[in-house]
Amino acid sequence: MDNRREIYLDNAATSWPKPETVYQAIDHYNRQIGASPGRGSHSRTIAAGEIVLNTREKLAELFNIKDSSRIVFTENVTMAINIGLKGLLDPGDHVVISSMEHNAVARPLHALQDSGVIELTIIQCAADGSLDPCLVEQAITEKTRLVCLLHASNLTGTIMPIDAIGKIAHEKGVLFMVDAAQTAGVLPLDVQEQRIDILAFTGHKGLLGPQGTGGLYIRPGQEIRPLIEGGTGSLSEQIYQPDFMPDKLESGTPNTPGIAGLGAGVEFIQQTGLERIHSHERELTDMLIEGLRDIDGVIIYGPQDSNRQTAVVSFNIEEMDCGRVSMLLDQKYGILCRSGLHCAPLAHRTMGTLKSGACRISAGFYNTKEEIDQVVRAVYEIACSNE
Ligand SMILES: Cc1ncc(COP(=O)(O)O)c(C=O)c1O
């Protein structure tokens, strides 16, 4: 690493930096505890178990989940989504998703469709990524088992009307699953109010934990088949997977240092306040959109309104390759963002950017207004240099 000053604006991929307490919690676990949670009964295994339980309970509080044992830890939201979909869906089921989904949802469902297990309907979103709940309602048939949606797009930040869709799904007797990768830790999530039956989240983005963490909530009464079986530290005398949560879906030694860090991330969010985090990110988003809008040749995608999107702003400069723009931002200005397709070809097709890709700037709680000013100036200079 050189000593150049960098501006990290790739928080939609993974947040950085983390709160100091997150680094401390990981270090504390690694140096002072280091034992396997739920395996054996010595004092440090108990201490490790307490860390895992504490994080589970903090997450339950954040998402208004009554019984924290309904949350299972996974290595990321991709794993959580796979466990949810593959453990739930049966042959003949029909699933409804949107045209803004990430590959984490689109690929497992296409694989299930291609192998003849399910039927899939993809609802077309508008050009700014927004989704009309009426279209979801119309797509539900007698065979529909699940509506599965992301809470906010990782390409445009567009926030989906999950409250309205949760209500529709509930009224129609269809399960509702939410991919909260882009919103957990930033937007309020309440599984009861929003009637979310299955919630998948990742730990390393808005929740401010380390990579290698994530989880899945499944509402009480809803059964999910395990994707992976193995040691749980419980009922070891029996050859079958335990039938109770969370052990049923949590086999193998977990990422305890990661879970310790995730717990500290959630604690930081609770102490700071979700509203404060969100309003800071909104301020940066508005600044960025306003600044980019004034630059000739810049095309911005998505709602362009911080009331309707998260702190994710994607754009292109006319006649310029998005990879070149982000390379110049990095090499000339030390601004780190992401270009390309963002693992979301469906969303890019919706935006009309499947061929070109786009440059994505995603601010986080630790970014400042001065940094956004610098980004706008840099994009202006790059756009001018292209004339
Ligand atoms: C909406 C959405 N879903 C799923 C994912 C996958 O996240 P992870 O890599 O943590 O599994 C991402 C991350 O980019 C995302 O933005």
CSV table of C-alpha atoms and ligand atoms in Angstrom, one decimal:
chain,number,residue,atom,x,y,z
A,1,MET,CA,0.0,0.0,0.0
A,2,ASP,CA,1.3,3.5,-0.8
A,3,ASN,CA,0.5,6.5,1.2
A,4,ARG,CA,-1.8,8.2,-1.2
A,5,ARG,CA,-5.1,9.5,0.3
A,6,GLU,CA,-8.0,7.4,-0.8
A,7,ILE,CA,-11.7,7.9,-0.8
A,8,TYR,CA,-13.5,4.6,-0.4
A,9,LEU,CA,-16.9,4.7,-2.1
A,10,ASP,CA,-17.6,1.0,-2.7
A,11,ASN,CA,-19.8,0.5,0.4
A,12,ALA,CA,-22.5,-1.3,-1.6
A,13,ALA,CA,-19.9,-4.1,-2.2
A,14,THR,CA,-18.6,-4.1,1.3
A,15,SER,CA,-18.5,-1.4,3.9
A,16,TRP,CA,-15.2,0.2,5.0
A,17,PRO,CA,-13.9,1.2,7.4
A,18,LYS,CA,-15.6,-0.6,10.2
A,19,PRO,CA,-16.3,0.9,13.6
A,20,GLU,CA,-13.2,0.6,15.8
A,21,THR,CA,-15.2,-1.7,18.2
A,22,VAL,CA,-15.7,-4.2,15.3
A,23,TYR,CA,-11.9,-4.6,14.9
A,24,GLN,CA,-11.6,-4.9,18.7
A,25,ALA,CA,-14.3,-7.5,19.1
A,26,ILE,CA,-12.7,-9.7,16.4
A,27,ASP,CA,-9.2,-9.3,18.0
A,28,HIS,CA,-10.6,-10.0,21.5
A,29,TYR,CA,-12.2,-13.2,20.3
A,30,ASN,CA,-9.1,-14.3,18.5
A,31,ARG,CA,-6.7,-13.6,21.2
A,32,GLN,CA,-8.6,-14.1,24.4
A,33,ILE,CA,-11.3,-16.7,23.6
A,34,GLY,CA,-10.5,-18.7,20.4
A,35,ALA,CA,-12.7,-21.7,21.4
A,36,SER,CA,-15.5,-23.4,19.5
A,37,PRO,CA,-19.0,-22.2,20.5
A,38,GLY,CA,-21.5,-24.9,21.5
A,39,ARG,CA,-19.0,-27.7,21.5
A,40,GLY,CA,-18.0,-29.1,24.9
A,41,SER,CA,-18.4,-27.2,28.2
A,42,HIS,CA,-15.2,-25.6,29.2
A,43,SER,CA,-15.2,-21.9,30.1
A,44,ARG,CA,-14.0,-20.6,26.9
A,45,THR,CA,-16.4,-22.6,24.7
A,46,ILE,CA,-19.1,-21.1,26.9
A,47,ALA,CA,-17.7,-17.6,26.4
A,48,ALA,CA,-17.6,-18.3,22.6
A,49,GLY,CA,-21.2,-19.5,22.7
A,50,GLU,CA,-22.2,-16.3,24.6
A,51,ILE,CA,-20.7,-14.2,21.8
A,52,VAL,CA,-22.7,-16.0,19.2
A,53,LEU,CA,-25.9,-15.8,21.2
A,54,ASN,CA,-25.4,-12.1,21.9
A,55,THR,CA,-25.0,-11.3,18.2
A,56,ARG,CA,-28.1,-13.4,17.4
A,57,GLU,CA,-30.1,-11.4,20.0
A,58,LYS,CA,-28.9,-8.1,18.8
A,59,LEU,CA,-29.9,-8.9,15.3
A,60,ALA,CA,-33.3,-10.1,16.6
A,61,GLU,CA,-33.7,-6.7,18.3
A,62,LEU,CA,-32.7,-4.8,15.2
A,63,PHE,CA,-35.2,-6.7,12.9
A,64,ASN,CA,-38.0,-7.0,15.6
A,65,ILE,CA,-37.7,-10.8,15.7
A,66,LYS,CA,-39.2,-12.3,18.8
A,67,ASP,CA,-37.3,-15.6,18.9
A,68,SER,CA,-33.6,-15.2,18.1
A,69,SER,CA,-33.2,-18.9,17.5
A,70,ARG,CA,-35.1,-18.3,14.2
A,71,ILE,CA,-32.0,-16.6,12.9
A,72,VAL,CA,-29.2,-18.8,11.5
A,73,PHE,CA,-25.7,-17.5,10.7
A,74,THR,CA,-24.3,-18.0,7.3
A,75,GLU,CA,-21.2,-16.9,5.5
A,76,ASN,CA,-23.0,-14.2,3.5
A,77,VAL,CA,-26.4,-13.3,2.1
A,78,THR,CA,-25.8,-15.5,-1.0
A,79,MET,CA,-25.6,-18.6,1.2
A,80,ALA,CA,-28.6,-17.4,3.2
A,81,ILE,CA,-30.7,-17.0,0.1
A,82,ASN,CA,-29.6,-20.4,-1.2
A,83,ILE,CA,-30.6,-22.1,2.1
A,84,GLY,CA,-33.9,-20.3,2.0
A,85,LEU,CA,-34.8,-21.0,-1.6
A,86,LYS,CA,-33.5,-24.6,-1.8
A,87,GLY,CA,-34.8,-25.5,1.6
A,88,LEU,CA,-38.2,-24.2,1.0
A,89,LEU,CA,-39.3,-24.7,-2.6
A,90,ASP,CA,-40.9,-27.9,-3.8
A,91,PRO,CA,-41.6,-29.2,-7.3
A,92,GLY,CA,-44.4,-27.3,-9.0
A,93,ASP,CA,-44.0,-24.1,-7.0
A,94,HIS,CA,-44.2,-20.8,-8.7
A,95,VAL,CA,-42.0,-17.9,-7.6
A,96,VAL,CA,-42.3,-14.2,-8.3
A,97,ILE,CA,-39.2,-11.9,-8.4
A,98,SER,CA,-38.4,-8.5,-9.8
A,99,SER,CA,-36.3,-7.5,-12.8
A,100,MET,CA,-33.9,-5.7,-10.4
A,101,GLU,CA,-32.7,-8.9,-8.5
A,102,HIS,CA,-29.0,-9.6,-7.8
A,103,ASN,CA,-27.6,-12.9,-9.1
A,104,ALA,CA,-27.7,-14.2,-5.6
A,105,VAL,CA,-31.5,-14.6,-6.1
A,106,ALA,CA,-31.6,-14.8,-9.9
A,107,ARG,CA,-29.1,-17.6,-10.4
A,108,PRO,CA,-30.4,-20.1,-7.8
A,109,LEU,CA,-34.0,-19.6,-9.0
A,110,HIS,CA,-33.0,-19.9,-12.7
A,111,ALA,CA,-31.2,-23.1,-11.8
A,112,LEU,CA,-34.3,-24.4,-10.1
A,113,GLN,CA,-36.4,-23.4,-13.1
A,114,ASP,CA,-34.0,-25.0,-15.6
A,115,SER,CA,-34.1,-28.3,-13.7
A,116,GLY,CA,-37.9,-28.3,-13.9
A,117,VAL,CA,-38.5,-27.7,-10.2
A,118,ILE,CA,-40.1,-24.3,-10.2
A,119,GLU,CA,-41.8,-21.8,-12.5
A,120,LEU,CA,-40.5,-18.3,-12.3
A,121,THR,CA,-42.1,-15.0,-13.1
A,122,ILE,CA,-39.9,-11.9,-13.3
A,123,ILE,CA,-41.8,-8.6,-12.9
A,124,GLN,CA,-40.6,-5.8,-15.1
A,125,CYS,CA,-39.6,-2.8,-13.1
A,126,ALA,CA,-39.7,0.8,-14.5
A,127,ALA,CA,-36.7,2.5,-16.0
A,128,ASP,CA,-35.7,3.9,-12.6
A,129,GLY,CA,-35.8,0.5,-11.0
A,130,SER,CA,-39.1,1.0,-9.2
A,131,LEU,CA,-41.6,-1.8,-8.8
A,132,ASP,CA,-45.4,-1.4,-9.0
A,133,PRO,CA,-46.9,-3.6,-6.2
A,134,CYS,CA,-50.1,-4.2,-8.4
A,135,LEU,CA,-47.9,-6.1,-10.9
A,136,VAL,CA,-46.8,-8.4,-8.1
A,137,GLU,CA,-50.4,-9.0,-7.1
A,138,GLN,CA,-51.4,-9.7,-10.7
A,139,ALA,CA,-48.5,-12.2,-11.1
A,140,ILE,CA,-49.6,-14.3,-8.1
A,141,THR,CA,-51.4,-17.5,-9.2
A,142,GLU,CA,-52.7,-20.6,-7.3
A,143,LYS,CA,-49.3,-22.2,-7.7
A,144,THR,CA,-47.4,-19.2,-6.3
A,145,ARG,CA,-45.5,-20.2,-3.1
A,146,LEU,CA,-43.1,-17.3,-2.8
A,147,VAL,CA,-42.5,-13.7,-3.6
A,148,CYS,CA,-38.8,-12.9,-3.3
A,149,LEU,CA,-37.5,-9.4,-3.6
A,150,LEU,CA,-34.5,-7.3,-2.8
A,151,HIS,CA,-35.2,-4.4,-0.4
A,152,ALA,CA,-33.0,-2.0,-2.4
A,153,SER,CA,-31.2,-2.3,-5.7
A,154,ASN,CA,-27.4,-2.6,-5.6
A,155,LEU,CA,-27.3,-0.8,-9.0
A,156,THR,CA,-29.6,2.1,-8.5
A,157,GLY,CA,-30.4,2.1,-4.8
A,158,THR,CA,-34.1,2.0,-5.7
A,159,ILE,CA,-36.0,1.1,-2.6
A,160,MET,CA,-38.7,-1.5,-3.2
A,161,PRO,CA,-42.3,-1.1,-1.7
A,162,ILE,CA,-41.8,-4.1,0.6
A,163,ASP,CA,-44.5,-3.0,3.0
A,164,ALA,CA,-47.1,-3.0,0.3
A,165,ILE,CA,-45.9,-6.3,-1.2
A,166,GLY,CA,-45.6,-8.0,2.3
A,167,LYS,CA,-49.3,-7.1,2.8
A,168,ILE,CA,-50.3,-8.4,-0.6
A,169,ALA,CA,-48.3,-11.7,-0.1
A,170,HIS,CA,-49.9,-12.1,3.3
A,171,GLU,CA,-53.4,-11.6,2.0
A,172,LYS,CA,-52.9,-14.0,-0.8
A,173,GLY,CA,-51.3,-16.7,1.5
A,174,VAL,CA,-48.0,-16.5,-0.3
A,175,LEU,CA,-44.6,-16.5,1.5
A,176,PHE,CA,-42.6,-13.3,1.4
A,177,MET,CA,-38.8,-13.4,1.3
A,178,VAL,CA,-36.6,-10.3,1.4
A,179,ASP,CA,-33.0,-9.9,0.3
A,180,ALA,CA,-31.9,-7.1,2.6
A,181,ALA,CA,-28.2,-7.1,1.5
A,182,GLN,CA,-28.3,-3.3,0.7
A,183,THR,CA,-30.6,-2.1,3.5
A,184,ALA,CA,-29.9,-4.0,6.8
A,185,GLY,CA,-28.3,-1.5,9.1
A,186,VAL,CA,-29.4,1.5,7.0
A,187,LEU,CA,-33.2,1.3,6.6
A,188,PRO,CA,-35.7,0.1,9.2
A,189,LEU,CA,-36.6,-3.6,8.9
A,190,ASP,CA,-39.3,-5.1,11.0
A,191,VAL,CA,-40.3,-8.6,10.1
A,192,GLN,CA,-43.6,-8.4,11.9
A,193,GLU,CA,-44.8,-5.0,10.6
A,194,GLN,CA,-43.5,-5.7,7.1
A,195,ARG,CA,-44.8,-9.3,7.2
A,196,ILE,CA,-41.5,-10.8,6.1
A,197,ASP,CA,-41.5,-14.6,6.4
A,198,ILE,CA,-37.9,-15.0,5.4
A,199,LEU,CA,-35.2,-12.4,5.7
A,200,ALA,CA,-31.8,-12.8,4.2
A,201,PHE,CA,-29.0,-10.4,5.2
A,202,THR,CA,-25.3,-10.0,4.9
A,203,GLY,CA,-23.0,-8.9,7.7
A,204,HIS,CA,-20.3,-7.0,5.8
A,205,LYS,CA,-22.2,-4.1,4.2
A,206,GLY,CA,-24.6,-1.9,6.2
A,207,LEU,CA,-24.4,-4.0,9.3
A,208,LEU,CA,-20.7,-3.0,9.5
A,209,GLY,CA,-19.4,-6.4,10.4
A,210,PRO,CA,-16.6,-8.3,8.7
A,211,GLN,CA,-16.8,-10.3,5.5
A,212,GLY,CA,-17.8,-14.0,5.9
A,213,THR,CA,-20.9,-13.1,7.9
A,214,GLY,CA,-24.6,-13.1,7.1
A,215,GLY,CA,-27.8,-14.8,8.2
A,216,LEU,CA,-31.3,-16.0,7.5
A,217,TYR,CA,-34.4,-15.4,9.5
A,218,ILE,CA,-37.3,-17.8,9.1
A,219,ARG,CA,-40.6,-17.1,10.8
A,220,PRO,CA,-41.8,-19.5,13.5
A,221,GLY,CA,-44.0,-22.3,12.0
A,222,GLN,CA,-42.2,-22.2,8.6
A,223,GLU,CA,-40.0,-25.2,8.0
A,224,ILE,CA,-36.9,-25.1,5.9
A,225,ARG,CA,-34.9,-28.3,4.8
A,226,PRO,CA,-31.2,-28.0,5.7
A,227,LEU,CA,-28.9,-27.5,2.7
A,228,ILE,CA,-26.0,-28.8,4.7
A,229,GLU,CA,-26.0,-31.4,7.5
A,230,GLY,CA,-23.3,-32.1,10.0
A,231,GLY,CA,-22.0,-31.5,13.5
A,232,THR,CA,-23.9,-29.0,15.6
A,233,GLY,CA,-22.6,-29.8,19.0
A,234,SER,CA,-26.1,-30.9,20.0
A,235,LEU,CA,-27.8,-34.4,20.0
A,236,SER,CA,-24.5,-35.9,18.8
A,237,GLU,CA,-25.7,-39.4,19.7
A,238,GLN,CA,-28.2,-39.2,16.9
A,239,ILE,CA,-27.3,-39.8,13.3
A,240,TYR,CA,-30.0,-37.3,12.0
A,241,GLN,CA,-29.8,-33.6,11.9
A,242,PRO,CA,-31.4,-31.9,14.9
A,243,ASP,CA,-34.9,-30.7,14.1
A,244,PHE,CA,-34.7,-27.5,16.1
A,245,MET,CA,-33.5,-24.1,15.3
A,246,PRO,CA,-30.9,-22.8,14.9
A,247,ASP,CA,-29.0,-26.1,14.9
A,248,LYS,CA,-31.1,-27.5,12.1
A,249,LEU,CA,-29.6,-25.1,9.6
A,250,GLU,CA,-26.3,-24.4,11.3
A,251,SER,CA,-23.8,-27.2,10.8
A,252,GLY,CA,-20.0,-27.0,11.3
A,253,THR,CA,-18.0,-24.6,13.3
A,254,PRO,CA,-19.2,-21.1,12.7
A,255,ASN,CA,-17.2,-17.9,11.9
A,256,THR,CA,-17.1,-16.9,15.5
A,257,PRO,CA,-14.6,-14.1,15.1
A,258,GLY,CA,-16.7,-12.7,12.3
A,259,ILE,CA,-19.9,-13.1,14.4
A,260,ALA,CA,-18.2,-11.3,17.3
A,261,GLY,CA,-17.4,-8.4,14.9
A,262,LEU,CA,-20.9,-8.5,13.5
A,263,GLY,CA,-22.3,-8.1,17.0
A,264,ALA,CA,-20.1,-5.1,17.5
A,265,GLY,CA,-21.3,-3.6,14.2
A,266,VAL,CA,-25.0,-4.1,15.2
A,267,GLU,CA,-24.3,-2.5,18.6
A,268,PHE,CA,-22.6,0.4,16.9
A,269,ILE,CA,-25.7,0.9,14.7
A,270,GLN,CA,-28.0,0.7,17.7
A,271,GLN,CA,-26.0,3.2,19.7
A,272,THR,CA,-25.6,5.6,16.7
A,273,GLY,CA,-29.2,5.2,15.6
A,274,LEU,CA,-30.4,3.9,12.3
A,275,GLU,CA,-32.1,7.3,11.6
A,276,ARG,CA,-28.8,9.2,12.1
A,277,ILE,CA,-26.9,6.8,9.8
A,278,HIS,CA,-29.7,7.0,7.1
A,279,SER,CA,-30.0,10.7,7.2
A,280,HIS,CA,-26.2,11.2,6.8
A,281,GLU,CA,-26.2,8.8,3.9
A,282,ARG,CA,-29.2,10.7,2.4
A,283,GLU,CA,-27.4,14.0,2.6
A,284,LEU,CA,-24.4,12.5,0.8
A,285,THR,CA,-26.6,10.9,-1.9
A,286,ASP,CA,-28.5,14.2,-2.6
A,287,MET,CA,-25.1,16.1,-2.8
A,288,LEU,CA,-23.7,13.5,-5.2
A,289,ILE,CA,-26.8,13.4,-7.4
A,290,GLU,CA,-27.0,17.2,-7.6
A,291,GLY,CA,-23.3,17.5,-8.4
A,292,LEU,CA,-23.4,14.8,-11.1
A,293,ARG,CA,-26.6,16.2,-12.7
A,294,ASP,CA,-24.8,19.4,-13.5
A,295,ILE,CA,-22.1,17.8,-15.5
A,296,ASP,CA,-22.5,17.7,-19.3
A,297,GLY,CA,-22.4,14.2,-20.7
A,298,VAL,CA,-23.2,12.4,-17.3
A,299,ILE,CA,-26.1,10.0,-17.3
A,300,ILE,CA,-27.4,9.0,-13.9
A,301,TYR,CA,-29.5,5.9,-13.4
A,302,GLY,CA,-32.2,5.3,-10.8
A,303,PRO,CA,-34.7,7.5,-9.0
A,304,GLN,CA,-32.3,10.4,-8.4
A,305,ASP,CA,-34.1,11.1,-5.1
A,306,SER,CA,-32.7,10.1,-1.7
A,307,ASN,CA,-36.3,9.5,-0.5
A,308,ARG,CA,-36.6,6.7,-2.9
A,309,GLN,CA,-33.1,5.2,-3.0
A,310,THR,CA,-30.2,4.2,-0.8
A,311,ALA,CA,-26.7,5.8,-1.0
A,312,VAL,CA,-26.0,4.0,-4.3
A,313,VAL,CA,-25.6,6.2,-7.4
A,314,SER,CA,-24.7,4.7,-10.8
A,315,PHE,CA,-23.8,6.7,-13.8
A,316,ASN,CA,-22.0,6.8,-17.1
A,317,ILE,CA,-20.2,9.5,-19.0
A,318,GLU,CA,-21.3,9.6,-22.6
A,319,GLU,CA,-18.9,7.9,-25.1
A,320,MET,CA,-16.7,6.7,-22.2
A,321,ASP,CA,-16.2,3.1,-21.0
A,322,CYS,CA,-17.3,2.8,-17.4
A,323,GLY,CA,-14.2,0.7,-16.6
A,324,ARG,CA,-12.0,3.6,-17.8
A,325,VAL,CA,-13.9,6.1,-15.7
A,326,SER,CA,-13.5,4.1,-12.5
A,327,MET,CA,-9.9,3.4,-13.4
A,328,LEU,CA,-9.2,7.2,-13.8
A,329,LEU,CA,-11.1,7.9,-10.6
A,330,ASP,CA,-8.9,5.4,-8.8
A,331,GLN,CA,-5.5,6.1,-10.4
A,332,LYS,CA,-5.7,9.9,-10.8
A,333,TYR,CA,-7.9,10.8,-7.8
A,334,GLY,CA,-7.7,7.9,-5.3
A,335,ILE,CA,-11.5,7.4,-5.5
A,336,LEU,CA,-12.4,3.8,-5.2
A,337,CYS,CA,-15.7,2.8,-6.8
A,338,ARG,CA,-17.0,-0.1,-8.8
A,339,SER,CA,-17.8,-0.4,-12.5
A,340,GLY,CA,-19.2,-3.2,-14.6
A,341,LEU,CA,-22.4,-5.2,-14.1
A,342,HIS,CA,-22.3,-5.5,-10.3
A,343,CYS,CA,-23.6,-9.1,-10.4
A,344,ALA,CA,-26.9,-7.7,-11.4
A,345,PRO,CA,-27.5,-8.3,-15.2
A,346,LEU,CA,-31.2,-8.3,-14.7
A,347,ALA,CA,-31.0,-4.8,-13.2
A,348,HIS,CA,-28.7,-3.6,-15.9
A,349,ARG,CA,-31.1,-4.9,-18.6
A,350,THR,CA,-33.9,-3.0,-16.9
A,351,MET,CA,-31.7,0.2,-17.0
A,352,GLY,CA,-30.7,-0.4,-20.6
A,353,THR,CA,-27.0,-0.7,-19.5
A,354,LEU,CA,-26.5,-4.4,-20.0
A,355,LYS,CA,-23.9,-3.8,-22.7
A,356,SER,CA,-22.2,-0.7,-21.3
A,357,GLY,CA,-22.3,-1.5,-17.6
A,358,ALA,CA,-22.1,1.6,-15.3
A,359,CYS,CA,-19.9,3.2,-12.7
A,360,ARG,CA,-21.3,2.9,-9.2
A,361,ILE,CA,-20.5,5.2,-6.3
A,362,SER,CA,-21.8,4.0,-2.9
A,363,ALA,CA,-21.3,6.1,0.1
A,364,GLY,CA,-21.3,4.9,3.7
A,365,PHE,CA,-21.6,6.3,7.2
A,366,TYR,CA,-17.9,7.2,7.3
A,367,ASN,CA,-17.9,9.3,4.1
A,368,THR,CA,-17.9,13.0,4.3
A,369,LYS,CA,-19.4,15.9,2.3
A,370,GLU,CA,-15.9,17.0,1.4
A,371,GLU,CA,-15.2,13.6,-0.2
A,372,ILE,CA,-18.4,13.9,-2.2
A,373,ASP,CA,-17.3,17.3,-3.4
A,374,GLN,CA,-14.0,15.8,-4.5
A,375,VAL,CA,-15.8,13.0,-6.4
A,376,VAL,CA,-18.0,15.5,-8.2
A,377,ARG,CA,-15.0,17.6,-9.2
A,378,ALA,CA,-13.1,14.5,-10.4
A,379,VAL,CA,-16.0,13.3,-12.5
A,380,TYR,CA,-16.3,16.8,-14.0
A,381,GLU,CA,-12.6,16.8,-14.9
A,382,ILE,CA,-12.9,13.3,-16.5
A,383,ALA,CA,-16.0,14.3,-18.4
A,384,CYS,CA,-14.3,17.5,-19.7
A,385,SER,CA,-11.2,15.7,-20.7
A,386,ASN,CA,-13.3,13.4,-22.9
A,387,GLU,CA,-14.8,16.3,-24.9
B,1,LIG,C1,-29.0,-7.0,-3.4
B,1,LIG,C2,-27.8,-7.9,-3.1
B,1,LIG,N1,-28.0,-9.2,-2.9
B,1,LIG,C3,-27.0,-10.1,-2.7
B,1,LIG,C4,-25.7,-9.7,-2.6
B,1,LIG,C5,-24.7,-10.7,-2.3
B,1,LIG,O1,-24.0,-10.4,-1.2
B,1,LIG,P1,-22.9,-11.3,-0.6
B,1,LIG,O2,-21.7,-11.3,-1.5
B,1,LIG,O3,-22.6,-10.8,0.8
B,1,LIG,O4,-23.5,-12.7,-0.5
B,1,LIG,C6,-25.4,-8.4,-2.8
B,1,LIG,C7,-24.0,-7.9,-2.8
B,1,LIG,O5,-23.5,-7.3,-3.6
B,1,LIG,C8,-26.5,-7.4,-3.1
B,1,LIG,O6,-26.3,-6.2,-3.3
